[in-house]
Coordinates of C-alpha atoms in Angstrom, one line a residue:
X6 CA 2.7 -28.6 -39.0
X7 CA -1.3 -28.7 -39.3
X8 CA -2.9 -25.8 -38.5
X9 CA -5.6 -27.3 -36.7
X10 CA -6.3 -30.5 -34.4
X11 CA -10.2 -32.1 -35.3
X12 CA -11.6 -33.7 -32.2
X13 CA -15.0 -35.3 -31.5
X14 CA -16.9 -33.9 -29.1
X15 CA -19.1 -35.7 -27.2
X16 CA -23.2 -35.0 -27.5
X17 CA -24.5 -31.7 -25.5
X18 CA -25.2 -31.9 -22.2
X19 CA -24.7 -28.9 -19.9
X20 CA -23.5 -31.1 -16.6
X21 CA -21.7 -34.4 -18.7
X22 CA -18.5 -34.2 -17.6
X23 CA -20.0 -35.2 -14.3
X24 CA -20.7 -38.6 -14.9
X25 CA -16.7 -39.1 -15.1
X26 CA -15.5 -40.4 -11.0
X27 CA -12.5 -38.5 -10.9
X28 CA -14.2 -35.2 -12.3
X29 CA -16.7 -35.3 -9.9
X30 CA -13.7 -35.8 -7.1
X31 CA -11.8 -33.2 -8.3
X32 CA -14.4 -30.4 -9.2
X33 CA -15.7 -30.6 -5.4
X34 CA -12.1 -30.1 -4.5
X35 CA -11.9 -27.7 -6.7
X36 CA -15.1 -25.9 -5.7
X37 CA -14.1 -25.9 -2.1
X38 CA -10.2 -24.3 -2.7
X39 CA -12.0 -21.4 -5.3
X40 CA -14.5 -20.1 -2.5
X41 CA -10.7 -19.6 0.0
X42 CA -9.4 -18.0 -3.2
X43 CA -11.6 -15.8 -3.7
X44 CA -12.2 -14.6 0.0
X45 CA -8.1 -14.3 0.0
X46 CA -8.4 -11.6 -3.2
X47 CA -11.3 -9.8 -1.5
X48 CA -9.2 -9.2 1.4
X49 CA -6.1 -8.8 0.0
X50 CA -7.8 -6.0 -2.2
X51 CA -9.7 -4.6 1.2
X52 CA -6.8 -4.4 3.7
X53 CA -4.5 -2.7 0.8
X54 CA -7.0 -0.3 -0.1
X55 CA -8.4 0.6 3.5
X56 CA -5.7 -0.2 5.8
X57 CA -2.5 0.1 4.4
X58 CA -3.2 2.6 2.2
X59 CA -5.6 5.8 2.1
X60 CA -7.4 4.5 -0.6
X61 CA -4.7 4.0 -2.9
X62 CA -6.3 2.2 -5.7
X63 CA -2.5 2.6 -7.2
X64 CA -1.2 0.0 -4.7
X65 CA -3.8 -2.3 -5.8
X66 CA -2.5 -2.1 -8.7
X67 CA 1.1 -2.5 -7.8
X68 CA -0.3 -5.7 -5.8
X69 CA -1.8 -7.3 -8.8
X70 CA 1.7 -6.6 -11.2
X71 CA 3.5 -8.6 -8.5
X72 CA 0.9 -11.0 -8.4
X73 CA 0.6 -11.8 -12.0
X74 CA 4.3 -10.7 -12.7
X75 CA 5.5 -14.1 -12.4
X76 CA 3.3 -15.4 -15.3
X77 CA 5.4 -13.6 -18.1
X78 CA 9.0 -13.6 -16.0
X79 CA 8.4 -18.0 -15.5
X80 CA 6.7 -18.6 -19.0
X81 CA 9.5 -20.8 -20.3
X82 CA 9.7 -22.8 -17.7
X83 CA 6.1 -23.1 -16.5
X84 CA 4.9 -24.5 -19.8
X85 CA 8.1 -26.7 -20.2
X86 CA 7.3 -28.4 -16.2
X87 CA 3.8 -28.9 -17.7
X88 CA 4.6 -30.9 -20.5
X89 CA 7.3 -32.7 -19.5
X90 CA 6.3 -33.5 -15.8
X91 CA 3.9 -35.3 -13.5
X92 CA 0.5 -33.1 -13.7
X93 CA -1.0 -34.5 -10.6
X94 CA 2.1 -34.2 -8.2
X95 CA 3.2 -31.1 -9.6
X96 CA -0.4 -29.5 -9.0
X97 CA -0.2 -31.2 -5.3
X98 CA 3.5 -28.8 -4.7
X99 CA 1.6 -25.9 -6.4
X100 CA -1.5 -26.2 -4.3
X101 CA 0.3 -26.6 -1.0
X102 CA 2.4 -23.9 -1.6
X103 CA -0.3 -21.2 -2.2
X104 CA -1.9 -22.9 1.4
X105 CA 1.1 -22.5 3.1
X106 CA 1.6 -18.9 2.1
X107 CA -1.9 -17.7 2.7
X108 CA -1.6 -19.2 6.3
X109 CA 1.3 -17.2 6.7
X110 CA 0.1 -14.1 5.3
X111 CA -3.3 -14.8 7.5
X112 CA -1.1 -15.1 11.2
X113 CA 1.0 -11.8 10.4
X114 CA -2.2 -10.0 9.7
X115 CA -4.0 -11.8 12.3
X116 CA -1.3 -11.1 15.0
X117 CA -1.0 -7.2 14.1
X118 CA 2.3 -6.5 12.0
X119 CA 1.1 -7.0 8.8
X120 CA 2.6 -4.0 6.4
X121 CA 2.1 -3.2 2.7
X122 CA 5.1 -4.7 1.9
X123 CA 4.3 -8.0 3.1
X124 CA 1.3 -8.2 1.1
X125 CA 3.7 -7.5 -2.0
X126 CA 6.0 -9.8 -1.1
X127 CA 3.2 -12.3 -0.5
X128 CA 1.4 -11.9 -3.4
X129 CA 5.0 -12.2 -5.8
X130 CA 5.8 -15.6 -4.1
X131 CA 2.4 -17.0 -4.2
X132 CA 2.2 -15.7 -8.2
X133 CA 5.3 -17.9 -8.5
X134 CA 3.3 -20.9 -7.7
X135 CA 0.2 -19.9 -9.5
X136 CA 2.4 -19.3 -12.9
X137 CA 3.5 -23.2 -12.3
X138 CA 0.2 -24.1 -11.3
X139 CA -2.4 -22.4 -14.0
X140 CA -1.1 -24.1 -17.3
X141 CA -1.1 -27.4 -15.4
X142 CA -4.5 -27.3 -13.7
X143 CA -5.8 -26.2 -17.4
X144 CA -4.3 -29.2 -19.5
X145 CA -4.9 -31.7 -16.3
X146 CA -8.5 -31.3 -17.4
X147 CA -7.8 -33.3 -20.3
X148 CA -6.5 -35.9 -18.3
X149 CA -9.8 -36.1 -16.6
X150 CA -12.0 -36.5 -18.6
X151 CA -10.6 -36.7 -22.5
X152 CA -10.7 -34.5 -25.3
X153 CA -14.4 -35.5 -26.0
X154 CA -16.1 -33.6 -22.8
X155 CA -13.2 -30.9 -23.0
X156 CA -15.0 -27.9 -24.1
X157 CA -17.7 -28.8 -21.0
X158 CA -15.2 -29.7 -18.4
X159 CA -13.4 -26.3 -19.2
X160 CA -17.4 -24.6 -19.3
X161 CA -17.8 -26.2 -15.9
X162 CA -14.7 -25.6 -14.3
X163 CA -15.0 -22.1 -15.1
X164 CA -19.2 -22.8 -13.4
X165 CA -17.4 -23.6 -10.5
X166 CA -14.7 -21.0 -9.8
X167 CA -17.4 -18.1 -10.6
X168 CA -19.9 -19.8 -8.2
X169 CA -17.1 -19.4 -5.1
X170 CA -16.2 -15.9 -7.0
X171 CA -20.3 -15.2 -5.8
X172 CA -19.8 -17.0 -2.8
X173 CA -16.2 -16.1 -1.2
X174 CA -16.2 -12.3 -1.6
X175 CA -19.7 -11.9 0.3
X176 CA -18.2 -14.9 3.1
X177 CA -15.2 -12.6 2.9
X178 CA -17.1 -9.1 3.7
X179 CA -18.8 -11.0 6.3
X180 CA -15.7 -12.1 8.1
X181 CA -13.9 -8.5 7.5
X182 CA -16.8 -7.0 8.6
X183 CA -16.8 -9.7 12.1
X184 CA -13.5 -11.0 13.2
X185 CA -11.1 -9.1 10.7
X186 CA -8.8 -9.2 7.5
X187 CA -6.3 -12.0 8.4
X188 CA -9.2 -14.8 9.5
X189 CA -9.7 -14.9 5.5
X190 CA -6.3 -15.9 4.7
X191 CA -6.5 -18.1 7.5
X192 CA -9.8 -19.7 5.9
X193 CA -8.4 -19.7 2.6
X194 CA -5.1 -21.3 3.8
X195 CA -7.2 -24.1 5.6
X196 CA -9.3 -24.6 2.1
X197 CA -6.3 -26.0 0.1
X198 CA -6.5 -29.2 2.1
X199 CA -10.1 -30.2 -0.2
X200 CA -8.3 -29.9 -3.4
X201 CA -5.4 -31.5 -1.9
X202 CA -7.4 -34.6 -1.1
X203 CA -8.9 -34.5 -4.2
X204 CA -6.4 -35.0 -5.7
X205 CA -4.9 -37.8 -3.5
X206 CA -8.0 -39.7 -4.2
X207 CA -8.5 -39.5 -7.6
X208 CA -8.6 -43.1 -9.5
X209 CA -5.3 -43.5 -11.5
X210 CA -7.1 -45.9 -13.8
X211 CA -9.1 -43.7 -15.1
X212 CA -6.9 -40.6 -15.8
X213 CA -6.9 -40.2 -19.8
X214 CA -2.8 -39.6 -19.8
X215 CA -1.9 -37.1 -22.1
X216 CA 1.3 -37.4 -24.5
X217 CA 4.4 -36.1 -22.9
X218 CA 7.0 -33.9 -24.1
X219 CA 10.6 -35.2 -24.7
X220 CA 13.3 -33.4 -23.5
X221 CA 15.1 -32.0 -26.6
X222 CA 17.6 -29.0 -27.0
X223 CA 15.3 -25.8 -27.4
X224 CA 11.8 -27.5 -25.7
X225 CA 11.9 -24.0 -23.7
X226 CA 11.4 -22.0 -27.3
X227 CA 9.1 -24.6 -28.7
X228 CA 5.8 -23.1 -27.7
X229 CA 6.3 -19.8 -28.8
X230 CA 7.8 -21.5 -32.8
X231 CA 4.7 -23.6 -32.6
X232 CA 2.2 -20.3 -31.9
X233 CA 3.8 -18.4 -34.1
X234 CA 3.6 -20.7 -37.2
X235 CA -0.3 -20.9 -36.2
X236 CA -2.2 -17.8 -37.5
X237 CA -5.6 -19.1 -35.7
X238 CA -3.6 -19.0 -32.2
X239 CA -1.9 -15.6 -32.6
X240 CA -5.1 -14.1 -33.2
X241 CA -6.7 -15.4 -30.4
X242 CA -3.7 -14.5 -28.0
X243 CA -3.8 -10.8 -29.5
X244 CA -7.3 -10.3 -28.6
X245 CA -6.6 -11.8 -24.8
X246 CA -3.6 -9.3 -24.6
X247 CA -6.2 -6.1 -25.0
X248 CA -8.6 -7.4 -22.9
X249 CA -6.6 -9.1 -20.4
X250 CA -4.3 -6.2 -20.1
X251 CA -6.9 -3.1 -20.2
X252 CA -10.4 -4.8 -19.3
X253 CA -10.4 -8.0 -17.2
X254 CA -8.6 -5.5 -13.8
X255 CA -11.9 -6.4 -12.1
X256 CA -10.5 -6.0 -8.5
X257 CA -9.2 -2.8 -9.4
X258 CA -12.2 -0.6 -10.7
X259 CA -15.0 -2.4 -8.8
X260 CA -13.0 -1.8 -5.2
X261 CA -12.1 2.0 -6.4
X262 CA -16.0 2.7 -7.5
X263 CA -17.1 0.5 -4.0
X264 CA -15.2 2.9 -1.9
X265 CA -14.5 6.4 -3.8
X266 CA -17.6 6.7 -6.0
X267 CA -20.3 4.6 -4.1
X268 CA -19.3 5.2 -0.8
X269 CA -19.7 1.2 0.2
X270 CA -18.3 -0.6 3.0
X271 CA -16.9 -4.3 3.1
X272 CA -20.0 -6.0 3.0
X273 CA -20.8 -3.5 -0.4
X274 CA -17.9 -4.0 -2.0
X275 CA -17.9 -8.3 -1.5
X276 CA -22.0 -8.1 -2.4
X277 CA -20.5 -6.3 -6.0
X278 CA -17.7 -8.7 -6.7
X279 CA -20.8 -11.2 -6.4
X280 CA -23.1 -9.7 -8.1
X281 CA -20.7 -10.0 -11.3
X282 CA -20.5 -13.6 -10.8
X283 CA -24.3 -14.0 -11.6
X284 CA -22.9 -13.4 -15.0
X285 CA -19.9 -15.0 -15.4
X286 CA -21.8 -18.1 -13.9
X287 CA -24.3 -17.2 -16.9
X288 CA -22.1 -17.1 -19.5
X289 CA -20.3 -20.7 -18.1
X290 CA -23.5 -22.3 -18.5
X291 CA -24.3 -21.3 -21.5
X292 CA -21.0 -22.0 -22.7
X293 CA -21.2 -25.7 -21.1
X294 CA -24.8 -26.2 -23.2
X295 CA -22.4 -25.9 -26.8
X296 CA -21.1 -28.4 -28.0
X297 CA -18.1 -26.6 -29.8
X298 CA -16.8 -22.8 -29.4
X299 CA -16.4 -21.1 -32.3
X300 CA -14.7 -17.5 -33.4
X301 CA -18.1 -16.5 -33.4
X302 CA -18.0 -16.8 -29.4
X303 CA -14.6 -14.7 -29.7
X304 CA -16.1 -11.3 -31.4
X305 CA -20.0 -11.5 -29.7
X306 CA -18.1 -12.2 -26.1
X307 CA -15.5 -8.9 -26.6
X308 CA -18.5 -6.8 -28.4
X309 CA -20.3 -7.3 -25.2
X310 CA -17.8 -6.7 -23.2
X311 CA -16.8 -3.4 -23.7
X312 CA -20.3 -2.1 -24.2
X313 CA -20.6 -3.8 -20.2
X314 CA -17.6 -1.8 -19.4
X315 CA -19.0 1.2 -21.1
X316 CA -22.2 0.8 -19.1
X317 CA -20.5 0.6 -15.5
X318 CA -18.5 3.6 -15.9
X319 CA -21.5 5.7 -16.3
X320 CA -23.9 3.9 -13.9
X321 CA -25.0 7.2 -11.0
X322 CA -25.8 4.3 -8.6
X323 CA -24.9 1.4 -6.8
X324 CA -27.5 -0.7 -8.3
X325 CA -26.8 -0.1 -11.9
X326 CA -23.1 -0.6 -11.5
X327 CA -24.1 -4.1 -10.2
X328 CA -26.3 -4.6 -13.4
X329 CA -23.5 -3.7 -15.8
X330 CA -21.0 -5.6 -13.8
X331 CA -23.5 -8.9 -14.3
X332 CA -23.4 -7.8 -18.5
X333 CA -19.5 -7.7 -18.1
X334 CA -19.4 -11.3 -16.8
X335 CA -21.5 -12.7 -18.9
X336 CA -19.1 -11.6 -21.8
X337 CA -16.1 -12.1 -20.3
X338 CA -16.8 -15.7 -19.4
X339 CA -18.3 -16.5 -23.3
X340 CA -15.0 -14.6 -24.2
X341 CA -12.0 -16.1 -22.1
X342 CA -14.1 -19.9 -22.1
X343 CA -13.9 -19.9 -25.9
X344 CA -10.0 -19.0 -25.9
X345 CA -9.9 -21.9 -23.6
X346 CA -11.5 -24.4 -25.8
X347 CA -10.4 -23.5 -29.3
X348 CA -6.4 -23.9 -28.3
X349 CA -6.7 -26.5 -26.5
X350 CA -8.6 -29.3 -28.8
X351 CA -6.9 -27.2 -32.1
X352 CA -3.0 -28.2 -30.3
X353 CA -1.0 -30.8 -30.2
X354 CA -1.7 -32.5 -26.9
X355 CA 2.3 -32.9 -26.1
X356 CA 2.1 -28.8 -26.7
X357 CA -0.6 -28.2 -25.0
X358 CA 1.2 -27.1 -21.5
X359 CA 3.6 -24.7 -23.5
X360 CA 0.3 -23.5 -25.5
X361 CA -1.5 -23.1 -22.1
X362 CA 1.0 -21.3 -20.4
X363 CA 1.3 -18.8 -23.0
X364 CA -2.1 -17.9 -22.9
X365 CA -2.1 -17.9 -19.0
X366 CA 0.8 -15.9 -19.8
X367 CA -1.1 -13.1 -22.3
X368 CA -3.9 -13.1 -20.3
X369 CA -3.0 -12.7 -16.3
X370 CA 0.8 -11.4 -17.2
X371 CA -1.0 -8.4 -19.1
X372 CA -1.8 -7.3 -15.6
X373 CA 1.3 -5.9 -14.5
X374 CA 1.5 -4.0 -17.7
X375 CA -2.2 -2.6 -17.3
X376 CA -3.1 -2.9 -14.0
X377 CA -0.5 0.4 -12.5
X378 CA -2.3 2.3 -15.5
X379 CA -5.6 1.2 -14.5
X380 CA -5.3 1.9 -11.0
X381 CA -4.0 5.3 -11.6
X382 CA -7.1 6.1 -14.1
X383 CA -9.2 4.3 -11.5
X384 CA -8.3 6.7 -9.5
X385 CA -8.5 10.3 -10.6
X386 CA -11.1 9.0 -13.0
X387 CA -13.5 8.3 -9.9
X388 CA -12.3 11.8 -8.1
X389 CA -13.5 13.6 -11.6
X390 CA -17.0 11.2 -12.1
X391 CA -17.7 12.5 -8.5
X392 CA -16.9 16.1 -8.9
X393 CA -18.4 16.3 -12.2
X394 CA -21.4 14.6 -11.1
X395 CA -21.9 16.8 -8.3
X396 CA -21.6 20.2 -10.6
X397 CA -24.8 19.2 -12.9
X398 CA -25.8 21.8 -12.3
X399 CA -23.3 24.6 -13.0
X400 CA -22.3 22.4 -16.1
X401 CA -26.2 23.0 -17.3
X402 CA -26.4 26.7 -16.9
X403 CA -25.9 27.8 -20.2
X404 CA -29.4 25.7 -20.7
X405 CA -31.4 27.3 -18.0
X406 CA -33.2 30.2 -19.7
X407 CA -34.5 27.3 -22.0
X408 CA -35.9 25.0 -19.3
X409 CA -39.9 24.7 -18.8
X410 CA -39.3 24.7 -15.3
X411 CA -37.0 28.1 -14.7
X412 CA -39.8 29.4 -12.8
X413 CA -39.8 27.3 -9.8
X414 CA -35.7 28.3 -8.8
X415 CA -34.8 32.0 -8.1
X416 CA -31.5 33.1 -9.5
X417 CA -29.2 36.1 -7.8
X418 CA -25.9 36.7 -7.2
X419 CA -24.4 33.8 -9.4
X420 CA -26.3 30.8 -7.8
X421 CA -29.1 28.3 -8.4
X422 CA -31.2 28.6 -5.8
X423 CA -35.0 26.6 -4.9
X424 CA -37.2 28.4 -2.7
X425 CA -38.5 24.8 -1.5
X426 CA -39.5 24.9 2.6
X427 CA -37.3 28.2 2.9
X428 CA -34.1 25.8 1.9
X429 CA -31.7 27.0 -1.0
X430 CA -29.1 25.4 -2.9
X431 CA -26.1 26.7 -5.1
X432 CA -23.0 24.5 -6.4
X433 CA -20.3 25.9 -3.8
X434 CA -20.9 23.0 -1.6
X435 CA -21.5 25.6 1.9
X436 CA -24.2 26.5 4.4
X437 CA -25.7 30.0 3.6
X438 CA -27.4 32.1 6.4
X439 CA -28.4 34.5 4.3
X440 CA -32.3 33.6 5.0
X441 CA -32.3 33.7 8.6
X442 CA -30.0 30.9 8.6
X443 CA -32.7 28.4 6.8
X444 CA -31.0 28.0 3.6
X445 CA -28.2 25.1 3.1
X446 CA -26.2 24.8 0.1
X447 CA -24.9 21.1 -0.5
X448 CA -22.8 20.6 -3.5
X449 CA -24.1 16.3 -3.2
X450 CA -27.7 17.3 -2.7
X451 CA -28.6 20.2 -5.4
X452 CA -27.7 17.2 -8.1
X453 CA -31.1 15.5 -7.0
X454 CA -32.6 18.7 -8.7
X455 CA -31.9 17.6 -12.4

């Protein structure tokens, strides 16, 4: 079996896959369905963290396993129903389902009874359809518009479900923040009926059908014999397990440093998950101007990345974290883009859907391995940032005879104390009325000394 697939790619371009009819059709679709879905995770992620939950960022993360459970427990038959089936009606059942399930989750949270086991059971089913769903939409891209304007279709796909990742989760604070949780299932539930006519409409003619699968004893097992005997794809798929698994839990560290570190409401924590899709949308763009992805794409995207990550953790404000966050999707996009391309025009088109769903598989089914783990760090991780960042100053002690500016503080009885407007500070984090009841001590506020 070859080890590779040459293609010819079409001449660069950054918006040439536009020019095809039915990608035009579909990508507004497309565009319209991404901005529901991504106001549906920014309130999913809300009402677990602040209403079901005291801040749990741990039930996020349980959330997210059952989410993206289904894409490692349904791998053999998700990749077999997308090579050997109808792409376009099985994407229309997948799409309606997810509507019809976010309606439903949208009227019990709407009407009041919502609990945090409905939002688990929700989130299982509607991963069930997504893990039918992903490898399909991926490989119906070919259909589209041909393995010639692949690598930019896939560049501007990803364009477009980054733009509504900008635009859902600030629409989605806004509507939290107005009317309540449940009217953005409700609107996310009503946003499956674009791609659904998108797809209705799209010109048969012109679809570039792919070779199909034959049904054959072991076609379940194929994908994973055909991976394995390709040294080029397992090493792709190793690096999406580490990152996927341990890196690409956005939801669950930006929502735990929105509420535990920065102290940010709704319309905070949707303007951060919007913030990071300036760089994701970034990175698409410039990953729609190539004309081929290459393994270069692979190590400079995960390089990046974890020096993003890196950056965010130590941010001290709300502002930096947004920076870093921008840095972090500008590598992840040039990263998971390039995994994209590279199997896809290097596999046998009648493998592609078990190919696809495998990496769907590595990279979203990871989750429910690293996304409990995450959560949990998440957590106590942001409770020790915040005490430790607080305490500066007892931390720096030992280096205060050697600082130019001793002179200025007044040291007695075990504290740090500033004789600034008759106010005084110490790291005990209590009011002392020692001075004639003038001096406060505030464990937050002495940090804005150093």
């Amino acid at each position: 079996m070859a080890s590779s697939r040459l293609v010819s790619v079409a001449p660069a371009g950054v918006f040439r896959s536009l020019r095809n009819s039915n990608y035009r059709i579909w990508a507004a679709g497309a565009l319209v369905s991404n901005v529901g879905t991504w106001m549906q995770r920014t309130a999913q992620d809300w009402l677990v963290l602040t209403q079901l939950t005291h801040h749990d960022a741990s039930a996020v993360g349980t959330v997210m396993a059952l989410q993206f459970g289904p894409q490692l427990l349904l791998l053999p038959w998700t990749g077999f129903a997308a090579d050997h089936y109808n792409q376009r009606k099985l994407l229309m059942a997948t799409q309606a389902t997810m509507g019809v399930l976010a309606l439903a989750l949208g009227l019990l949270t709407v009407t009041g009874g919502v609990q945090l086991w409905h939002v688990d059971v929700f989130a299982f089913l509607s991963g069930c359809a997504s893990a039918f769903d992903a490898p399909v939409r991926q490989t119906f891209v070919t259909e589209l518009v041909g393995d010639a304007d692949l690598p930019n279709a896939i560049a501007l796909n990803s364009t477009s479900f980054n733009a509504a990742r900008m635009i859902g989760p600030a629409v989605a604070g806004l509507v939290i923040a107005s009317v309540g949780t449940g009217w953005a299932f409700l609107l996310n539930g009503a946003s499956f009926i674009a791609v659904l006519a998108s797809l209705f409409l799209l010109r048969l003619s012109g679809l570039h059908a792919n070779a199909r699968a034959y049904r054959t004893r072991g076609s379940l097992t194929e994908g994973w014999r055909y991976v394995w005997s390709r040294p080029d794809l397992r090493a792709i798929l190793a690096m999406l397990f580490l990152i996927g698994t341990f890196g690409l839990n956005f939801p669950i560290f930006i929502s735990t440093m929105a509420v535990n570190v920065l102290h940010a409401d709704a319309r905070g924590y949707g303007l951060l998950s919007s913030t990071m899709a300036i760089g994701t949308i970034s990175g698409a763009l410039l990953a729609a101007g190539r004309d081929r992805p290459g393994f270069n794409a692979l190590l400079i995207g995960s390089a990046v990345f974890g020096l993003g990550c890196a950056l965010a953790a130590i941010a001290p404000n709300y502002w930096l974290f947004a920076g870093a966050l921008v840095v972090i999707g500008v590598a992840a996009l040039t990263f998971t883009n390039a995994t994209n391309s590279l199997m896809q025009l290097t596999t046998e088109p009648a493998m592609r859907g078990r190919v696809m769903a495998l990496r769907v598989a590595i990279a979203l089914g990871g989750t429910p391995l690293g996304a409990p783990m995450v959560g949990w760090v998440a957590t106590i991780g942001a409770r020790a940032r915040h005490s430790a960042w607080a305490r500066r100053p007892a931390l720096l002690r030992p280096l205060w005879p050697f600082t130019p500016w001793r002179d200025r503080f007044i040291s007695h009885d075990g504290r740090l104390t500033r004789d600034v407007s008759r106010a005084s500070f110490d790291t005990d984090g209590k009011r002392d009325h020692s001075n004639n009841g003038s001096q406060i001590i505030a464990r937050d506020d002495v940090a804005c000394c150093f």
